XYZ file of C-alpha atoms in Angstrom:
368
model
C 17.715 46.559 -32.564
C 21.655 47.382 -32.318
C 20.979 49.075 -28.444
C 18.474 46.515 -27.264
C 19.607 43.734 -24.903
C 18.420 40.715 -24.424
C 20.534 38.656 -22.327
C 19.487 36.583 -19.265
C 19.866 38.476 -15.950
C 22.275 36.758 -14.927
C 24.689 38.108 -17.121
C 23.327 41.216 -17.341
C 23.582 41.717 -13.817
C 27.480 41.835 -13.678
C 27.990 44.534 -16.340
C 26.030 47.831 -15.868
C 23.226 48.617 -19.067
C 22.698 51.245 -20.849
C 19.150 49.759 -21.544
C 17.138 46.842 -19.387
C 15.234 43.881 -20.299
C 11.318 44.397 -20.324
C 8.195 43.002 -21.216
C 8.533 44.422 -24.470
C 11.991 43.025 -25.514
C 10.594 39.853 -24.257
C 7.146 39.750 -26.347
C 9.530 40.942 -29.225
C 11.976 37.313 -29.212
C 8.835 35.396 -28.898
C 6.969 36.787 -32.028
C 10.190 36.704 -34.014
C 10.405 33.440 -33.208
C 7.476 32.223 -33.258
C 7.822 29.928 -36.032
C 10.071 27.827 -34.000
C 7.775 27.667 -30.957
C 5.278 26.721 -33.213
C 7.452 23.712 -34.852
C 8.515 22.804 -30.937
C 4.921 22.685 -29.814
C 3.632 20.642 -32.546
C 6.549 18.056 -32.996
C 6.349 17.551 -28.893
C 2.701 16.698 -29.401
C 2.808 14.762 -32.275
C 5.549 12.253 -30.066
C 3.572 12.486 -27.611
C 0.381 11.331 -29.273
C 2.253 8.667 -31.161
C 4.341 7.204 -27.922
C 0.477 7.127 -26.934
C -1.622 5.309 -29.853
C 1.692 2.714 -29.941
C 1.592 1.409 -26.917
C -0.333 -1.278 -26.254
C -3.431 -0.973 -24.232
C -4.256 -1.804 -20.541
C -7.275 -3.476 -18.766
C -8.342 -3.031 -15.121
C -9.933 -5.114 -13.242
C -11.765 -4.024 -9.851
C -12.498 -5.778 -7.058
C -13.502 -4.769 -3.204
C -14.237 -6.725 -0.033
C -15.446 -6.229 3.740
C -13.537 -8.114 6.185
C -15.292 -9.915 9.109
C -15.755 -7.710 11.921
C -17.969 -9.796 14.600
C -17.050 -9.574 18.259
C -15.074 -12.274 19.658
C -16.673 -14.542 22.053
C -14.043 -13.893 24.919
C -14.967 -10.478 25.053
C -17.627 -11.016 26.908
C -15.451 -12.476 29.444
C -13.590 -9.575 30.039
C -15.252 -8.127 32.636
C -16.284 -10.792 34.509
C -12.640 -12.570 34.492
C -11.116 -8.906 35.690
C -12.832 -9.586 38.932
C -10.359 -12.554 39.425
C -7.227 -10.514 38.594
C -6.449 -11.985 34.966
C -6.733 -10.958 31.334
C -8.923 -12.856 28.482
C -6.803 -12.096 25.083
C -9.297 -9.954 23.410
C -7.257 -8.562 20.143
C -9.505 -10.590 17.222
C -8.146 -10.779 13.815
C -10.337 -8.851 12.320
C -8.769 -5.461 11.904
C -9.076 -1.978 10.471
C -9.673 -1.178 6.363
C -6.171 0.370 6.315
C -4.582 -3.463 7.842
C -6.049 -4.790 4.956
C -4.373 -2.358 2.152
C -1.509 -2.733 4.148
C -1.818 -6.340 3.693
C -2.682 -6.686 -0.227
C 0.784 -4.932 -0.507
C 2.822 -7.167 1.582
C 5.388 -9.344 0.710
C 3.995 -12.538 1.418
C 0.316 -11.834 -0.890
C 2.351 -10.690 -3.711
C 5.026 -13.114 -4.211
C 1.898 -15.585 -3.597
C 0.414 -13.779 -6.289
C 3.366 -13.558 -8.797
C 4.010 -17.615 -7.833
C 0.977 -18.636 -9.196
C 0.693 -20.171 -12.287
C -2.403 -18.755 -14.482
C -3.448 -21.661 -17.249
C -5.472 -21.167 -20.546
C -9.314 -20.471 -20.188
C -11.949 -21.137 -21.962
C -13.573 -17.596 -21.939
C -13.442 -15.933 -25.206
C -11.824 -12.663 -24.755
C -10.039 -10.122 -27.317
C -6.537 -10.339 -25.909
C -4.653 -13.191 -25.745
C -4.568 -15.294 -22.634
C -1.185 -15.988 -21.370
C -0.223 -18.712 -19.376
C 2.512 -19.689 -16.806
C 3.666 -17.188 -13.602
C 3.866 -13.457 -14.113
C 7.810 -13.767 -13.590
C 7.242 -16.083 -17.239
C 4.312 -13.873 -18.729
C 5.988 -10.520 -17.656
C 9.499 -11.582 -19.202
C 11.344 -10.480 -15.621
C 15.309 -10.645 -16.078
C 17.213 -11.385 -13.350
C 20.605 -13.574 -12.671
C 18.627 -15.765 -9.744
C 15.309 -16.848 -9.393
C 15.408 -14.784 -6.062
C 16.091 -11.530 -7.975
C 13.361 -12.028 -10.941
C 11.060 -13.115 -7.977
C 12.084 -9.736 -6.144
C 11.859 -7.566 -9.625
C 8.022 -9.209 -10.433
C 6.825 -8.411 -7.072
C 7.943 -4.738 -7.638
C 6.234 -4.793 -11.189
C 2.819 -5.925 -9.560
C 2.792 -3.241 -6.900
C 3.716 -0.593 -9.852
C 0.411 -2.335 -11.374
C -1.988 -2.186 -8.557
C -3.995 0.531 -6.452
C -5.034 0.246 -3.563
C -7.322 2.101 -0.846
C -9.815 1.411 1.935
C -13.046 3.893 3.181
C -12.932 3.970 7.335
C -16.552 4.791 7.356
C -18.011 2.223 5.371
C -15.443 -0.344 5.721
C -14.818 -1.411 2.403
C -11.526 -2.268 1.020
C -10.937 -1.601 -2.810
C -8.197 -2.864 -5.332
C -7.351 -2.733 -8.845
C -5.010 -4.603 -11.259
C -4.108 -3.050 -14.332
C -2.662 -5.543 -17.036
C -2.297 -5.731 -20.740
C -4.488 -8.801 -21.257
C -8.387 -8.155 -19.509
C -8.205 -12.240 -18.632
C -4.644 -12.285 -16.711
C -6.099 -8.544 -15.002
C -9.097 -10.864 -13.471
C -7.539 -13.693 -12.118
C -4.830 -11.722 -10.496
C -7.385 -9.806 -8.621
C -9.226 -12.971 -8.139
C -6.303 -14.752 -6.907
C -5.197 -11.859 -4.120
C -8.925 -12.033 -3.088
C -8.158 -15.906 -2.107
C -4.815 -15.278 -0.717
C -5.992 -12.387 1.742
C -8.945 -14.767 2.286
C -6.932 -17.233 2.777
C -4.632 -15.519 4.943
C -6.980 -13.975 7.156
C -8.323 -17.412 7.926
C -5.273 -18.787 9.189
C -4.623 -16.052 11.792
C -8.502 -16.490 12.895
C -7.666 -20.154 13.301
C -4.237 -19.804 14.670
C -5.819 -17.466 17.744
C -9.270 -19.479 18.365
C -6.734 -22.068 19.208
C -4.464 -19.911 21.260
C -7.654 -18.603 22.586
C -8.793 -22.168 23.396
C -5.397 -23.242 24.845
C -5.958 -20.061 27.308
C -9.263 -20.653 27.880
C -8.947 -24.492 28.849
C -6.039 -23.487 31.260
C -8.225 -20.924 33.480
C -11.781 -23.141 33.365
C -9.480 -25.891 34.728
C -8.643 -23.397 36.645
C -11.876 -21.869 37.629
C -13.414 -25.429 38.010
C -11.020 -26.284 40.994
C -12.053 -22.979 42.754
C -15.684 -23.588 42.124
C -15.387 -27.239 43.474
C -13.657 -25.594 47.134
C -16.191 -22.896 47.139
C -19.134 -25.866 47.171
C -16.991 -27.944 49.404
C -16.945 -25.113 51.860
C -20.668 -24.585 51.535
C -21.541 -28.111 51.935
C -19.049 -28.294 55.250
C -21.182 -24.908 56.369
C -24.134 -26.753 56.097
C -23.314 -29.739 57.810
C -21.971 -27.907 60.564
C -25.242 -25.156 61.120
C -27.848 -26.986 60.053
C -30.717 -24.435 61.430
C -28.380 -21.298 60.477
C -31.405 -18.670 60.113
C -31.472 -18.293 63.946
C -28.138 -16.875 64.053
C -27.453 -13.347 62.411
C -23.691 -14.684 62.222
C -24.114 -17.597 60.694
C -26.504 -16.049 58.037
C -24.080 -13.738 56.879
C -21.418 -16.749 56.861
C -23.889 -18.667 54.314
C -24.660 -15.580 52.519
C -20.880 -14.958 51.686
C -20.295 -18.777 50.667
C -23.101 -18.837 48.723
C -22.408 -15.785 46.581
C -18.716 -17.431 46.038
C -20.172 -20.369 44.752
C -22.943 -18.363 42.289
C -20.286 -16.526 41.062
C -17.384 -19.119 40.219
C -20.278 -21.135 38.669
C -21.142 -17.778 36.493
C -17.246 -17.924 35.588
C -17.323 -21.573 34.904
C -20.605 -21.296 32.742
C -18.878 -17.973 30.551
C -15.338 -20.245 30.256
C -17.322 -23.206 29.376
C -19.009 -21.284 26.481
C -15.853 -19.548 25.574
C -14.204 -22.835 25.369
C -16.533 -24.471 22.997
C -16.610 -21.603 20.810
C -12.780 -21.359 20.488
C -13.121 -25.010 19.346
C -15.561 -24.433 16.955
C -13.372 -21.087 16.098
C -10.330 -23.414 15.051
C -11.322 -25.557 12.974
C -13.896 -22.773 11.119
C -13.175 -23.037 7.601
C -15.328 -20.550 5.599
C -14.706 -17.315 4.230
C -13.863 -14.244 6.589
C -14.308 -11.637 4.235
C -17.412 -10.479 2.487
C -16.324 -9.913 -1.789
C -18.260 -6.489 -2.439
C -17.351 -6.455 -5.762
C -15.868 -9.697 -7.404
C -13.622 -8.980 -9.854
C -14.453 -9.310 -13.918
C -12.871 -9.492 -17.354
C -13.226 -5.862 -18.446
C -15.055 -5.443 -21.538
C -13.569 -2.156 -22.847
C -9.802 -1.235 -22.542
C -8.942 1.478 -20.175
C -8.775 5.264 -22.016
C -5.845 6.612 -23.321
C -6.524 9.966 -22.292
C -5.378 11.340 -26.060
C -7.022 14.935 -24.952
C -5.656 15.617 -22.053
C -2.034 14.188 -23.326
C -2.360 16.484 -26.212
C -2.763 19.587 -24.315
C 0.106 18.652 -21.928
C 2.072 18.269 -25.123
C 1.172 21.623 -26.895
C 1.580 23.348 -23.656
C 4.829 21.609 -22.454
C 6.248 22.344 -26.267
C 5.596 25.308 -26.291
C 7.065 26.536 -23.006
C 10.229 24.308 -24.419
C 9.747 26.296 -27.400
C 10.264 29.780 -25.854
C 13.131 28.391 -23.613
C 14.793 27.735 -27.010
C 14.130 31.187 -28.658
C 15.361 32.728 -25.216
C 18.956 30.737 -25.646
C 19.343 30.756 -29.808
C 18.831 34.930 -29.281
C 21.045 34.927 -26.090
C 23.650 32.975 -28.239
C 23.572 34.968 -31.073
C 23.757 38.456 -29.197
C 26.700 38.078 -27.117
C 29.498 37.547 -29.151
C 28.338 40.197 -31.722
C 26.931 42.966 -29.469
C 28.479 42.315 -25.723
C 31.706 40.348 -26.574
C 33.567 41.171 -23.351
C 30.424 39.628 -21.766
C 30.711 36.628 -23.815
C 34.459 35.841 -23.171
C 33.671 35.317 -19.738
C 30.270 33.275 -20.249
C 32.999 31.155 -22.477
C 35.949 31.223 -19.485
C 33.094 29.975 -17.062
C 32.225 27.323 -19.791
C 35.126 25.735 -20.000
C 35.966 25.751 -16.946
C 32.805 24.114 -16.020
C 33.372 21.450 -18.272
C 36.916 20.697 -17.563
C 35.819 19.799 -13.710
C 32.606 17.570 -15.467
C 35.449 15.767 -17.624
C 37.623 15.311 -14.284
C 34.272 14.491 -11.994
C 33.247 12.016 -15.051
C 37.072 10.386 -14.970
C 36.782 10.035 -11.238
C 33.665 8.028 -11.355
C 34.624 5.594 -13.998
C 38.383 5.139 -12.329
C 35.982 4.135 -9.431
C 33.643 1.733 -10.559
C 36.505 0.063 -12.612
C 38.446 -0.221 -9.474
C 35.044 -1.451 -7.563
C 34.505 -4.127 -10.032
């Protein structure tokens, strides 16, 4: 084993070889070894699988909704109030799936969510049921009540999923929590704020919507009123019309103004009514697919599949470390020219560490 070689090519590139690295010398440190990989592999899983059966388990509750998607009333104005040269606001607060995940992880539904206090219950459930605001039950440090506000907010979006289909509509959402009780009534409580929320920008543009609406059949009533007046003069005036082409066509054309401003007074009329009905609307504006539950069974730990990732993970670190113990060992006894300089390099890299390191601390001291 005196002429084999087996260090990285890193080194072995600068200094020509009598003999290379290959598969062989490779296979050859593992088996020798392979005690060690063994001991790696095994102690990696066995941390892994405790860090795994200690911690404490998790519960998920599901829930999923359909917002409200019906037409607005004004847009059936639209067409008919283009004809006068103005626009009906048509944009209804309804919007897309993806608005809605968007809007579960704002700001304002999840500091509405963390702010809410969650009391005892009555249900009888295998974890115990916490009580107070999740910046109490969560234990969230922070010098100001602005900071743990900011830091419990962050720990409920690390806690929840999120994610909307486009062809069905639906929007879905999950809270994952260490008691099954508190994991329900969060979900049940962001169901009521988006509810809530989505309500209040319904109302809020029914009554913009009304405020326009009032404005042009005012408006529209005024026009309608001079097109009649007009008629009615017309009439006085040509009382046997139908003998003149002229005077026909003159009636025809007043006539038609009048039919049609009455059409536009009949749609705003209509419009405005349902605007005021709109505003003061008070029920719910999204459908709840799937109400949300205390979950009987605690989510899985996934033991298999963190085993594997263990065995395989410590064993990969286990070859790593026969690689570097054998690359260690070799140099200074068989390549020692090689090693002095893999030692230069080393100190020299950690001399400028140990100056980088001084640097940072003479700057944070000076900082604070």
């Amino acid at each position: 084993m005196a002429n084999s070689s087996y260090p990285d090519r890193a080194v072995a590139s600068r200094v020509p070889r009598r003999d290379s690295v290959s598969l062989v010398h490779l296979a050859t440190i593992v088996l020798a070894r392979r005690q060690l990989i063994v001991v790696t592999s095994l102690a990696l899983t066995l941390v892994v699988v405790a860090f795994t059966l200690l911690q404490r388990r998790t519960y998920t509750s599901t829930a999923s909704f359909v917002p409200e998607t019906g037409e607005s009333q004004v847009g059936q104005l639209a067409a008919l109030a283009a004809q006068f040269g103005f626009q009906l606001p048509l944009s209804d607060a309804a919007e897309s799936p993806e608005f809605y995940v968007r809007l579960l992880r704002s700001r304002e539904i999840l500091r509405g969510t963390v702010e809410t206090p969650y009391g005892a219950s009555a249900e009888v459930v295998s974890e115990e049921d916490p009580t107070g605001t999740l910046i109490d039950i969560w234990e969230v440090k922070g010098d100001t009540y602005g900071e743990r506000l900011e830091e419990a907010t962050e720990e409920l979006l690390e806690r929840m999923e999120t994610g909307a289909a486009r062809q069905t509509g639906i929007v879905e959402f999950s809270i994952e929590e260490h008691s099954a009780l508190l994991a329900r009534d969060i979900a049940d409580r962001m169901l009521t704020l988006v509810n809530d929320f989505d309500l209040r920008s319904r109302q809020s543009q029914a009554a913009e919507q009304r405020r326009f609406v009032g404005e042009r059949l005012g408006a529209v009533s005024a026009q309608l009123t001079v097109a009649e007046d007009s008629l009615e003069d017309f009439l006085k005036q040509n009382r046997r019309y139908e003998r003149s082409p002229d005077l026909t066509f003159e009636y025809e054309r007043l006539q038609r103004r009048v039919t049609l401003q009455q059409q536009v007074v009949t749609s705003l009329a209509q419009a405005y009514e349902q605007a005021k009905i709109d505003e003061v609307k008070n029920t719910p504006v999204i459908t709840v697919v799937e109400t949300p539950v205390v979950p009987a069974r605690p989510d899985r730990r996934r033991l298999l599949g963190k085993t594997l990732g263990g065995l395989i993970v410590g064993g990969i670190l286990g070859v790593i470390l026969s690689f570097s113990l054998t690359f260690f060992s070799y140099l200074p006894t068989e390549e020692p020219l090689d090693y002095e300089e893999f030692a230069r390099v080393r100190d020299e890299a950690a001399t400028e560490f140990r100056a980088a390191w001084k640097s940072v601390r003479r700057w944070f001291s000076r900082d604070s």
